[in-house]
Short mmCIF file of C-alpha atoms and ligand atoms in Angstrom, two decimals:
data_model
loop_
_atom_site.label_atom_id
_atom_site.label_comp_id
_atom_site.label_asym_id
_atom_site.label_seq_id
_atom_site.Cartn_x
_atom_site.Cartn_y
_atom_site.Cartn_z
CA UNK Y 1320 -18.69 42.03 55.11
CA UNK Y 1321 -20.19 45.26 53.12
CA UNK Y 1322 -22.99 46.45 54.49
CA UNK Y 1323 -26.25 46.00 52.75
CA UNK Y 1324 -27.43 48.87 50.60
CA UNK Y 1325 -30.85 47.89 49.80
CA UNK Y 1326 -33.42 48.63 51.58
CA UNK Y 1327 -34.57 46.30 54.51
CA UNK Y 1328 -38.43 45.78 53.99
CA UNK Y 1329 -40.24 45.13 57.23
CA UNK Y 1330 -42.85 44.25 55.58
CA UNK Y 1331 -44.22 40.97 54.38
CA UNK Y 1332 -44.71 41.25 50.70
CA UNK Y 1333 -46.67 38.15 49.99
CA UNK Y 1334 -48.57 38.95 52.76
CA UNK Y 1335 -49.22 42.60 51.94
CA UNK Y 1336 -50.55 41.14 48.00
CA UNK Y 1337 -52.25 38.65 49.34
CA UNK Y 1338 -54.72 40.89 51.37
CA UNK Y 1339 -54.91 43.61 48.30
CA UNK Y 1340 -55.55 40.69 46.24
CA UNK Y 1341 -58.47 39.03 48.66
CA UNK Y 1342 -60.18 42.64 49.46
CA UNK Y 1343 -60.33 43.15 45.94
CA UNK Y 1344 -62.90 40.12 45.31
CA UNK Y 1345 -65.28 41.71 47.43
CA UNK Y 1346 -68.25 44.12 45.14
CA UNK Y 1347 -65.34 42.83 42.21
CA UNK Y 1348 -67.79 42.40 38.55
CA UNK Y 1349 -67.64 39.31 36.69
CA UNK Y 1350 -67.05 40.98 33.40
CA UNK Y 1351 -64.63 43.99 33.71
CA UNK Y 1352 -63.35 43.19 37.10
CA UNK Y 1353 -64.02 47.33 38.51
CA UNK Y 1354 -64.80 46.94 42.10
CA UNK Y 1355 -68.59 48.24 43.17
CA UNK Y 1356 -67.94 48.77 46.82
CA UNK Y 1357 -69.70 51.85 47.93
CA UNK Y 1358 -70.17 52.61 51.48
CA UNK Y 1359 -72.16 50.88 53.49
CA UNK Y 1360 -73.62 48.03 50.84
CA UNK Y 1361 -73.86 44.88 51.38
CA UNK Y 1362 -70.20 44.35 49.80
CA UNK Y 1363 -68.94 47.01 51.82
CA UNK Y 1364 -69.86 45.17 54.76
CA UNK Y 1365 -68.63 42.07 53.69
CA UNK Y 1366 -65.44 43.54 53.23
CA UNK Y 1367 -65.61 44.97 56.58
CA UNK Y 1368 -66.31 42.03 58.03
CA UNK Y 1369 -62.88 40.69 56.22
CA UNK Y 1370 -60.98 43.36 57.36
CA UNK Y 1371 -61.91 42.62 60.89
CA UNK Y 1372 -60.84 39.13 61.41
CA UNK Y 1373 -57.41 40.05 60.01
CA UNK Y 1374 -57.53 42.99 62.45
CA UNK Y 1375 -57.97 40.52 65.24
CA UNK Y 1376 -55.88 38.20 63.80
CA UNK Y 1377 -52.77 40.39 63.94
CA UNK Y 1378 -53.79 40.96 67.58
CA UNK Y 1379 -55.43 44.98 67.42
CA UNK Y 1380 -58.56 45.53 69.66
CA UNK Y 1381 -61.14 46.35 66.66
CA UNK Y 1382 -64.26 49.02 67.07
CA UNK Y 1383 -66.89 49.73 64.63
CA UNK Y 1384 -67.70 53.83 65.43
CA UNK Y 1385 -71.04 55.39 64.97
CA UNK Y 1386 -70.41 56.68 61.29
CA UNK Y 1387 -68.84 53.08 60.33
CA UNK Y 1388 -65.48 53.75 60.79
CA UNK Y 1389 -63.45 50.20 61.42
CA UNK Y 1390 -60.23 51.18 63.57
CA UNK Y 1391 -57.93 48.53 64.74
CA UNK Y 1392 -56.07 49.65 67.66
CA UNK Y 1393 -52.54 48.19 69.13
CA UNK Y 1394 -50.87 49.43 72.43
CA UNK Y 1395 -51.86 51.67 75.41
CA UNK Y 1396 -55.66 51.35 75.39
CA UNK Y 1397 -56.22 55.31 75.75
CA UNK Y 1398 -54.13 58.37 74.92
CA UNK Y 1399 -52.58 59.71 71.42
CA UNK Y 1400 -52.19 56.93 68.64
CA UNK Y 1401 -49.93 57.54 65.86
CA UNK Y 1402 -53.12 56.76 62.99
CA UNK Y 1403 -52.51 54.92 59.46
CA UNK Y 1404 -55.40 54.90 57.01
CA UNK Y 1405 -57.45 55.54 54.00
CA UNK Y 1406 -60.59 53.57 53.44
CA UNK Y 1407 -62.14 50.77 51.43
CA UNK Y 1408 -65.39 51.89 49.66
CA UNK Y 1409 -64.83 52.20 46.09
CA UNK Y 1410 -66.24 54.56 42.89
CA UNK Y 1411 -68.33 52.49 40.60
CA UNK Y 1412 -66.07 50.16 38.70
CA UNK Y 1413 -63.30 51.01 40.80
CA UNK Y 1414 -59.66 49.96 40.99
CA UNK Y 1415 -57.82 47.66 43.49
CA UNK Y 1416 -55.81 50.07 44.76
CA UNK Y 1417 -57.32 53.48 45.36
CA UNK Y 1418 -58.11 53.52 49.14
CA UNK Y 1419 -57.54 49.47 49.64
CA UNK Y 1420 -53.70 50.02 49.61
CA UNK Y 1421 -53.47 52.63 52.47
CA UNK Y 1422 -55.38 50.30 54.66
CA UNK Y 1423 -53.92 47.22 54.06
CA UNK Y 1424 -50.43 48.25 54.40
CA UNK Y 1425 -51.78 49.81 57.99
CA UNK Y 1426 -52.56 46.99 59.20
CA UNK Y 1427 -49.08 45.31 57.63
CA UNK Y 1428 -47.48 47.95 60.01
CA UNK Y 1429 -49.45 46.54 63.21
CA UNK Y 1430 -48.31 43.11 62.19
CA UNK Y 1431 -44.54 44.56 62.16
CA UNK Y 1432 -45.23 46.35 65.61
CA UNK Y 1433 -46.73 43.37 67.14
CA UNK Y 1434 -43.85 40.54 65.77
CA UNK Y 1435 -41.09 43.65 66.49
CA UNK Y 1436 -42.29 45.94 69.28
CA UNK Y 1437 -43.51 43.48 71.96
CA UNK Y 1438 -44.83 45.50 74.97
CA UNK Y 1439 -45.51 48.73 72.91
CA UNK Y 1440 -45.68 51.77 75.69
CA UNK Y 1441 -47.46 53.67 72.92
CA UNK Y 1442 -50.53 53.39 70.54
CA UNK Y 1443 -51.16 52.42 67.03
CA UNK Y 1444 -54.07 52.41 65.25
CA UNK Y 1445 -55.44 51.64 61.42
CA UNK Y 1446 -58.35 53.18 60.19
CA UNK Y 1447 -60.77 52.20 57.46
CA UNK Y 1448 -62.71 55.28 56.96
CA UNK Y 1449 -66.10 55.17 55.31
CA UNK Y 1450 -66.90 56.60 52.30
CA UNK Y 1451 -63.96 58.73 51.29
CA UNK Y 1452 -65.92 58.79 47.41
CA UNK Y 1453 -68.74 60.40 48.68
CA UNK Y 1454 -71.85 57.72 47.89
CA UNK Y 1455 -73.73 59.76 50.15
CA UNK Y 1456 -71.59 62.40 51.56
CA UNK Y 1457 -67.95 63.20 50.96
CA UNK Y 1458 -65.59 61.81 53.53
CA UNK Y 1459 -68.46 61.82 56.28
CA UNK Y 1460 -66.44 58.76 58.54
CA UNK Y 1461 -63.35 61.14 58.63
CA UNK Y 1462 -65.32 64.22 59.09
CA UNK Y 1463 -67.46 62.28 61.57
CA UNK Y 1464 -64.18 61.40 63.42
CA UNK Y 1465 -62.86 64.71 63.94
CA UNK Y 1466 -66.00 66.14 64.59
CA UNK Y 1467 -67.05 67.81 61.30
CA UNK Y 1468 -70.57 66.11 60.23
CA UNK Y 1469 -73.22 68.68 60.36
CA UNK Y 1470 -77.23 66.90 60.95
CA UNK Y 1471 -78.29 69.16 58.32
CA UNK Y 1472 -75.59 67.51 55.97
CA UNK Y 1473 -76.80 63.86 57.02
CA UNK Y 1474 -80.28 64.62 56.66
CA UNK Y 1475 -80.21 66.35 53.06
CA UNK Y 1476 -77.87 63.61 51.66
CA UNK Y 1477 -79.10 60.31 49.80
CA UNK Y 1478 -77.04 57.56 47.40
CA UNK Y 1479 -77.57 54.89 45.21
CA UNK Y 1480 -79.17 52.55 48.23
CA UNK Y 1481 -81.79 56.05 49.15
CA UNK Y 1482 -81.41 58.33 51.91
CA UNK Y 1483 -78.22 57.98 54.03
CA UNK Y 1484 -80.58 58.03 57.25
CA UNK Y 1485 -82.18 54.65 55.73
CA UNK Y 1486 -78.64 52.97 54.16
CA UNK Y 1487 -77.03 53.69 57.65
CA UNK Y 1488 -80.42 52.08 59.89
CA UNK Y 1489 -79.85 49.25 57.87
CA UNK Y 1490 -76.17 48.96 58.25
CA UNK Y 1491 -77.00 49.09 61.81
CA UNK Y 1492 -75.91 52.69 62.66
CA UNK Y 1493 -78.17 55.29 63.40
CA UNK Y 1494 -78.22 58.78 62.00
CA UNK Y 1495 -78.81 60.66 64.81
CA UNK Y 1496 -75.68 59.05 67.00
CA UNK Y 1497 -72.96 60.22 64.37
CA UNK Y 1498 -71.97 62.54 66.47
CA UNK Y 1499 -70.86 60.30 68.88
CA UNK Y 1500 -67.73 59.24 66.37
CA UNK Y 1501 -66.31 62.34 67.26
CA UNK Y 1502 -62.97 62.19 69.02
CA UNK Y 1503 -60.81 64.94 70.31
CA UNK Y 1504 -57.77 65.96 68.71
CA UNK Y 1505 -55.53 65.01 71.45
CA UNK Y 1506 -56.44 61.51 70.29
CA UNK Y 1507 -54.14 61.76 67.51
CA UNK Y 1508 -50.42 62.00 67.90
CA UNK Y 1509 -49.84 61.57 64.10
CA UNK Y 1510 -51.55 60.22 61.15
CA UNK Y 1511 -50.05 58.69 57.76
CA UNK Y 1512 -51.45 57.81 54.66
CA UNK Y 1513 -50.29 55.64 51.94
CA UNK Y 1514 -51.95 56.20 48.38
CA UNK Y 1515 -51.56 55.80 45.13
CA UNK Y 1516 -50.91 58.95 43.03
CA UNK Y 1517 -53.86 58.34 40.47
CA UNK Y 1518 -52.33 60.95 38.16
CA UNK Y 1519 -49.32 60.30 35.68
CA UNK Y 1520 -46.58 62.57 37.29
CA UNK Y 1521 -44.77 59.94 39.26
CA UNK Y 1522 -44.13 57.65 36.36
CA UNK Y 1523 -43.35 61.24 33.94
CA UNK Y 1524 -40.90 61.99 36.70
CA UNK Y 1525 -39.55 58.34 36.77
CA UNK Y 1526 -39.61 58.37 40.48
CA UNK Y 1527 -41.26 55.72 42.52
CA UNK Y 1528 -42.25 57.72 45.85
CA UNK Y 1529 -44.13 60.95 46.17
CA UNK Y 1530 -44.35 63.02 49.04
CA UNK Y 1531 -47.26 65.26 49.48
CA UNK Y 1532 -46.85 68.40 50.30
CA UNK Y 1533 -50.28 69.30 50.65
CA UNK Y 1534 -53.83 68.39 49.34
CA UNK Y 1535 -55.04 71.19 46.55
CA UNK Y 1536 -57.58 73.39 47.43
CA UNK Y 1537 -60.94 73.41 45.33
CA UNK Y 1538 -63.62 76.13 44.19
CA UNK Y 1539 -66.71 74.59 42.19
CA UNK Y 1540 -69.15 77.25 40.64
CA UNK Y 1541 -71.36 78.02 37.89
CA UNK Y 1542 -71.32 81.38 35.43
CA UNK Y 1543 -74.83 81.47 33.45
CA UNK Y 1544 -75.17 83.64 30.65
CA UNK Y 1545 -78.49 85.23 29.65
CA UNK Y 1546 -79.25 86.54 26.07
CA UNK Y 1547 -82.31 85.78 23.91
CA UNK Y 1548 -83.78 83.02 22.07
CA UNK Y 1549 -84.05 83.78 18.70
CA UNK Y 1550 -84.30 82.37 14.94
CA UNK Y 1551 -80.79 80.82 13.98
CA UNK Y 1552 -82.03 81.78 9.93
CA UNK Y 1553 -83.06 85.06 10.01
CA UNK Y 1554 -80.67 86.97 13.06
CA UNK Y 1555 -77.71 88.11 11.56
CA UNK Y 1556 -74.78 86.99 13.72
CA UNK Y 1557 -74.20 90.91 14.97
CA UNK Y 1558 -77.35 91.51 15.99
CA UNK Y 1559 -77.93 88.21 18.52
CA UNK Y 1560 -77.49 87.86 22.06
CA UNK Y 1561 -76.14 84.52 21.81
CA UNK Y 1562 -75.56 83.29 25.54
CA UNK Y 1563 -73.70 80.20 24.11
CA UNK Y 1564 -71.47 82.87 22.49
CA UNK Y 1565 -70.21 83.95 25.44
CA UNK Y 1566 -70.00 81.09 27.15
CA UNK Y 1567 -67.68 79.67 24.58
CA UNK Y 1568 -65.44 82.65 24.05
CA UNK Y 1569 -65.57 83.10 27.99
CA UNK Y 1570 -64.19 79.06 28.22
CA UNK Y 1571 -61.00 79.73 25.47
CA UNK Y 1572 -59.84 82.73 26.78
CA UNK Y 1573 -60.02 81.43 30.41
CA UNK Y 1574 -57.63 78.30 29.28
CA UNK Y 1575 -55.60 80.55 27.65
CA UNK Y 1576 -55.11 82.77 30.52
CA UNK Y 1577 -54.42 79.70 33.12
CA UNK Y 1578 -51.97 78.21 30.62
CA UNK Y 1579 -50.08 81.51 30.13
CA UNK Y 1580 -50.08 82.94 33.20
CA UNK Y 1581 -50.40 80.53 36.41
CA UNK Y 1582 -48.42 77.92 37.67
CA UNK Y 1583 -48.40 74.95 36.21
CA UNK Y 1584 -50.21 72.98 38.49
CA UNK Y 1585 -53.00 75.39 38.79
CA UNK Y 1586 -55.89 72.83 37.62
CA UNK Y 1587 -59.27 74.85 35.62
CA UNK Y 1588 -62.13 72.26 34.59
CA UNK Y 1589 -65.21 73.10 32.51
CA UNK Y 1590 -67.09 69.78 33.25
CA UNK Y 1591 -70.65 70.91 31.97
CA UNK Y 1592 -72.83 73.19 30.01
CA UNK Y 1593 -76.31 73.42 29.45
CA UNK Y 1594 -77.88 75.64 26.79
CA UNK Y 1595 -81.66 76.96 26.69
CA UNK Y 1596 -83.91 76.21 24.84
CA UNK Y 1597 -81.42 74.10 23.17
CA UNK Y 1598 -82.26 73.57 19.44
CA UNK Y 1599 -80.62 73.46 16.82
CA UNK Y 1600 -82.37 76.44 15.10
CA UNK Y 1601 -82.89 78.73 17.88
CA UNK Y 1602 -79.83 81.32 19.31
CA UNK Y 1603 -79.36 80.02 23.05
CA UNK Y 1604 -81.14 82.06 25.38
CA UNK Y 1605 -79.06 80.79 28.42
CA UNK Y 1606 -75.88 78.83 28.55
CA UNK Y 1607 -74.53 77.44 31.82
CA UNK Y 1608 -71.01 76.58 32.57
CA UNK Y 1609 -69.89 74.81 35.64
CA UNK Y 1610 -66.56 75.01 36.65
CA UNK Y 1611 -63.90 73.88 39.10
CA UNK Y 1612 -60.15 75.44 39.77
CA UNK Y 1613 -58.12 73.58 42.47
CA UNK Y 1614 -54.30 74.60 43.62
CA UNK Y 1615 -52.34 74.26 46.28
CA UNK Y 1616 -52.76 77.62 47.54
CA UNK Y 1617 -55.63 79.88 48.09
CA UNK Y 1618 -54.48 82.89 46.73
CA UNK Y 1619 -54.19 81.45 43.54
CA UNK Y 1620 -57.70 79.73 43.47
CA UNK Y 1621 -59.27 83.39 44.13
CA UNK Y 1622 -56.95 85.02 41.41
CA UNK Y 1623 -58.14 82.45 39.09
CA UNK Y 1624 -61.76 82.79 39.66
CA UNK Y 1625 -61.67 86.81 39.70
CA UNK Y 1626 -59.60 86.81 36.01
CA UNK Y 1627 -62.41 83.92 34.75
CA UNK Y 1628 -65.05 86.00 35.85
CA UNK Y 1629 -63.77 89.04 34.17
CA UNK Y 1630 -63.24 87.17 31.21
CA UNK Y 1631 -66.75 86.21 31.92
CA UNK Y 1632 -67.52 89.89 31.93
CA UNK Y 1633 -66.14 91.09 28.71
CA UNK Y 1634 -67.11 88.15 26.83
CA UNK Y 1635 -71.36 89.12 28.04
CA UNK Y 1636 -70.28 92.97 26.52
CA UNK Y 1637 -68.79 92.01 23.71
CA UNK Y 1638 -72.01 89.26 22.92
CA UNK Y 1639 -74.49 91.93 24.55
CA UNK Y 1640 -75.51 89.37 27.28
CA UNK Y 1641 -76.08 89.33 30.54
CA UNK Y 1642 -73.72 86.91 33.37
CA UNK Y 1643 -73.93 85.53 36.88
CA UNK Y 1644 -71.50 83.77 38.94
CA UNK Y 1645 -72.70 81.22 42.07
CA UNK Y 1646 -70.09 79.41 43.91
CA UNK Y 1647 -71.04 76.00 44.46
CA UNK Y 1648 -68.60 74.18 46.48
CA UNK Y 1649 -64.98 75.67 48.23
CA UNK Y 1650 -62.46 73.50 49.87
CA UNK Y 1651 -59.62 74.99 51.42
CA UNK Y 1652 -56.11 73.36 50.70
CA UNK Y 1653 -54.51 71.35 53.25
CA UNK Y 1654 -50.48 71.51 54.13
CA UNK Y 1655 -48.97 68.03 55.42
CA UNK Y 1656 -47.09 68.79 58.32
CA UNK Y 1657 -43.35 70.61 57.71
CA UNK Y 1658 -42.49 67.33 60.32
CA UNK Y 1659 -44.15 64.67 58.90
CA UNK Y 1660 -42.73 65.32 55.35
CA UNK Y 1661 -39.16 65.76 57.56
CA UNK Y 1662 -39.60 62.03 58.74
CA UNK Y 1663 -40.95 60.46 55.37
CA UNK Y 1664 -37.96 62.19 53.54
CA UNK Y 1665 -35.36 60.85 55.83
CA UNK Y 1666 -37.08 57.54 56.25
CA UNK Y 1667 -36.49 57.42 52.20
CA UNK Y 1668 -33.13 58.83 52.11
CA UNK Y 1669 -31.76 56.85 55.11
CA UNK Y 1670 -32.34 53.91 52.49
CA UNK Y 1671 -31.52 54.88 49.76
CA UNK Y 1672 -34.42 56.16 48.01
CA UNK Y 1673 -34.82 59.01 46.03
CA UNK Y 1674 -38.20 60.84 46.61
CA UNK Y 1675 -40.29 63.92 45.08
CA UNK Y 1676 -42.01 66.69 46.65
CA UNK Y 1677 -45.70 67.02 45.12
CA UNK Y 1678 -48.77 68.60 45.32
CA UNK Y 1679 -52.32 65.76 45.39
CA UNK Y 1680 -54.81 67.21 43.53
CA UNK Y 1681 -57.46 64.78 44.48
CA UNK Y 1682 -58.89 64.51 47.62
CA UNK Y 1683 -58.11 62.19 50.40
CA UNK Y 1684 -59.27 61.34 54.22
CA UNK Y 1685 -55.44 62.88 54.91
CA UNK Y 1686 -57.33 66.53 54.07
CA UNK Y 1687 -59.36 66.09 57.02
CA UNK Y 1688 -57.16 64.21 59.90
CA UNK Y 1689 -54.49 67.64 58.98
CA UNK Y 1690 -56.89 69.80 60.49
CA UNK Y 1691 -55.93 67.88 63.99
CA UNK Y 1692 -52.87 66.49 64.05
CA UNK Y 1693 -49.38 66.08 62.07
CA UNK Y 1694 -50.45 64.23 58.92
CA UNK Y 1695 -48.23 63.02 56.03
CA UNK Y 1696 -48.56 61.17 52.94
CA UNK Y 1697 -46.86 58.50 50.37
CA UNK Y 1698 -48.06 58.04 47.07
CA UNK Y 1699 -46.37 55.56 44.71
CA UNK Y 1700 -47.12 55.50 41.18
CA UNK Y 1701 -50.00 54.73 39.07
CA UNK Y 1702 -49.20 52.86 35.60
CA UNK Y 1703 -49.94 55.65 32.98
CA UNK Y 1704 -51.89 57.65 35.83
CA UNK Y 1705 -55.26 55.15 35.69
CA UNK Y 1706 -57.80 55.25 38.41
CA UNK Y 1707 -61.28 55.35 39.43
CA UNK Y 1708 -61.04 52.43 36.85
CA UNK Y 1709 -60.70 48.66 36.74
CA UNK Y 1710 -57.24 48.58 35.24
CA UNK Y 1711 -55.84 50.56 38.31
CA UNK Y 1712 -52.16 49.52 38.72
CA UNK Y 1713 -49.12 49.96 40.55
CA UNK Y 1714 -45.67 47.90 40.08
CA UNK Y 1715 -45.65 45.29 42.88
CA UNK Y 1716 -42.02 46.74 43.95
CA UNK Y 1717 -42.72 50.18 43.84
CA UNK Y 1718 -46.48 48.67 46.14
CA UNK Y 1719 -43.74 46.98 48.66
CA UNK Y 1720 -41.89 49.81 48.96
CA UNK Y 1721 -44.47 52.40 49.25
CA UNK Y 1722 -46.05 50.16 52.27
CA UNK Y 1723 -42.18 49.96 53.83
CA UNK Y 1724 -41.25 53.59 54.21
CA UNK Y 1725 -44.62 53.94 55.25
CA UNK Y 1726 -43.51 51.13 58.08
CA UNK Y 1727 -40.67 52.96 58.88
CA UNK Y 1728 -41.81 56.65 59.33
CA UNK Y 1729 -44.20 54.82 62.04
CA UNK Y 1730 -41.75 53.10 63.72
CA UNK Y 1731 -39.53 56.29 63.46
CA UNK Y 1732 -42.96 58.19 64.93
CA UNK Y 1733 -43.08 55.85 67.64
CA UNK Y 1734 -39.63 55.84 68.54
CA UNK Y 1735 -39.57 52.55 67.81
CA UNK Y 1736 -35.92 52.05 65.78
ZN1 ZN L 216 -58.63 57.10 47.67
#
C-alpha cells in the first residue's frame, strides 16, 4: 500500500473548533459580535473559569498565579516544562482568534499527550497569560512570570475597571504579591506559541504557515516643533514660523526616506499630531508628532530615528523653528531560538508542508518567555490581514493545521515520536 502523504493531524479538529467557538461567547456583543474580554473583568473570569474545567477535564493539574496567570500542567510535578501559550483577554471588539487560538490548541496538545503519552517522564504545561493587550499594563502576567513587573509599574497603571491595584483586589489577587508569580528560568525547557499573523503577508505569499523569526523591535517618541502664533491673513508665508510647517515637511520626507532607503519591513508610523493654539486663522505655534519605528533589528530602529530627526532638523531651519525629540517607549527585538525554528521547520517539512520565514511585527507573550528559554512561533494566516476586529478569520484547515505542527514540534520537544 502507498504510504500516506498527507499530513497525520493529532489533533481533534471538531474538538479544537468547538472550544474556539465556546470561548468566543464569553464578553462576545449582541450586535457586531467583537469580543470585550479585557483582563480581569467579569467576562474574563468567566472565561477563565471555562478554561479551567476543560483543563481538568483533559486531566492537567490547574493553578491560578498571583498576576492571574491560568497554567495547566501535565507530567513530572516539578522541573523544566516544555510551555504552550498565548492568552485570552481581548482588545475592545476583538476577534475570535487573536490570543484564543494559541491557548486552545495548548491545551489540544495536552489532550494528545495524555490519550498518546501515558506515563509522561517529562512536563507540559499551557498557559493563559493575562493581559497580553495591555488593559492595564502590557503583558504584565508574562512579565510577572519571568520576573519582570516592576511595583512602580503596578502602582502607576489603571484601565477601564480603575486602578489595576483595585481591578486585581477584586479579582481576588493582590497587588503587592505579584511578585510571587515569578518563576526561575530553569522552569522552562521550551515554550511555543501558536498565533495568527494579523497582517496580510501570509495570504500575499499564498502560504499557510509562518515561522517567526523574531518579534520586531519598537521605539515610540514625540518631535515638537516650536514657532509662533501668528495671524494666518496678514503673515506672508516667508516670514512665519509655522511649527505645523515643519512638522509636515519633516513627516513626507521621513516616508520618503524609509521607503527609499530601508528594508522593506522597516515599519515608520505617525499616529498623532497636535497643533497649538489650533485655529483656523492663527500660524501654529507648536505642532507635535508622535511617532513609532519597529524592525527586526536594532541597528536599524536607531538609524531610522537619527535620519527622522535630522530631517526633523532641517525641516525647523528651513521653517525658522525650533525642535525637540523625547523618546517615549523602546522595546528591544526578540530572536526565536535558531533551534526552535530548526524543529518547527522540520516538523513542517517532514509532512509535507511548505513554510515561510517572517518577521511579527506585533507584539506577543512569545517576546517575553525568549528572554528565558528557547521560544518559537506559528502563525497561520489571517483572511485579508483583519484583527483587533470582529471579523477576525482564519481558514478552518489552515486553523487545524497550524494547531498540528504546533502538536508535533512538542511532541518532537519532548521526545515524544
Ligand atoms: Zn495576541
Amino acid at each position: 500500500m502507498a504510504p500516506a502523504t498527507r499530513p497525520k493531524p493529532l489533533v481533534c479538529g471538531p474538538r479544537l473548533l468547538a472550544d474556539l467557538e465556546a470561548l468566543s461567547r464569553f464578553g462576545r456583543r449582541a450586535t457586531d459580535h467583537g469580543i470585550d474580554r479585557p483582563a480581569y473583568s467579569p467576562s474574563y473570569r468567566a472565561a477563565l473559569d471555562w478554561l479551567r474545567s476543560r483543563m481538568e477535564e483533559a486531566g492537567l493539574t490547574v493553578r491560578m498565579d498571583a498576576a492571574g496567570n491560568l497554567i495547566g500542567r501535565l507530567g513530572r510535578s516539578s522541573g523544566p516544562a516544555v510551555v504552550c501559550g498565548s492568552h485570552i483577554d481581548t482588545v475592545p471588539g476583538g476577534g475570535a482568534l487573536d490570543g484564543a487560538l494559541g491557548v486552545v490548541a495548548g491545551l489540544e496538545v495536552a489532550r494528545q499527550l495524555t490519550d498518546l503519552v501515558p506515563g509522561l517522564t517529562r512536563a507540559y504545561e499551557v498557559v493563559a497569560f493575562a493581559d497580553e493587550e495591555g488593559a492595564y499594563l502590557s503583558e504584565i502576567g508574562v512579565r510577572a512570570m519571568v520576573g519582570d513587573v516592576s511595583p512602580d509599574e503596578v502602582r502607576s497603571a489603571c484601565g477601564p475597571d480603575g486602578p489595576l491595584a483595585d481591578v486585581l483586589s477584586r479579582f481576588g489577587l493582590n497587588a503587592a504579591d505579584l511578585s510571587l508569580a515569578a518563576r526561575p528560568p530553569s522552569d522552562f525547557a521550551a515554550y511555543l506559541e501558536l498565533h495568527i499573523e494579523q497582517g496580510p503577508v501570509l495570504q500575499t505569499l499564498g502560504k499557510r504557515i509562518g515561522i517567526v523569526t523574531e518579534i520586531v523591535g519598537l521605539l515610540t517618541g514625540d518631535l515638537t516643533f516650536f514657532g509662533e502664533a501668528n495671524h494666518a491673513g496678514t503673515t506672508p508665508l516667508p516670514m512665519r514660523k509655522d511649527a505645523f510647517r515643519a512638522a509636515a515637511e519633516t513627516v513626507s520626507a521621513a516616508f520618503a526616506a524609509v521607503e527609499t532607503e530601508f528594508p522593506a519591513e522597516t515599519r515608520l508610523t505617525f499616529g498623532n499630531i497636535q497643533l497649538a493654539p489650533g485655529a483656523a486663522n492663527v500660524v501654529p505655534a507648536t505642532a507635535k508628532l508622535t511617532y513609532e519605528i519597529r524592525a527586526g533589528d536594532e541597528a536599524l530602529i536607531d538609524a531610522l530615528h537619527s535620519r527622522v530627526l535630522a530631517l526633523a532638523g532641517r525641516a525647523a531651519q528651513r521653517c525658522r523653528v525650533e525642535v525637540a525629540d523625547r523618546t517615549l517607549a523602546r522595546d528591544a527585538a526578540a530572536p526565536m531560538a535558531p533551534e526552535m525554528i530548526a524543529t518547527l521547520e522540520s516538523v513542517a517539512s517532514a509532512r509535507g508542508v511548505e513554510t515561510v520565514r517572517m518577521p511579527s511585527g506585533a507584539g506577543h507573550d512569545a517576546q517575553v518567555m525568549a528572554g528565558v528559554c528557547p521560544t518559537g512561533m506559528i502563525f497561520v494566516p489571517s483572511i485579508d490581514g483583519v484583527s483587533h476586529n470582529p471579523s477576525e478569520r482564519t481558514d478552518v484547515d489552515d486553523i487545524l493545521l497550524g494547531a498540528s505542527l504546533l502538536c508535533h514540534a512538542v511532541f518532537d520537544v519532548l521526545g515524544c515520536r
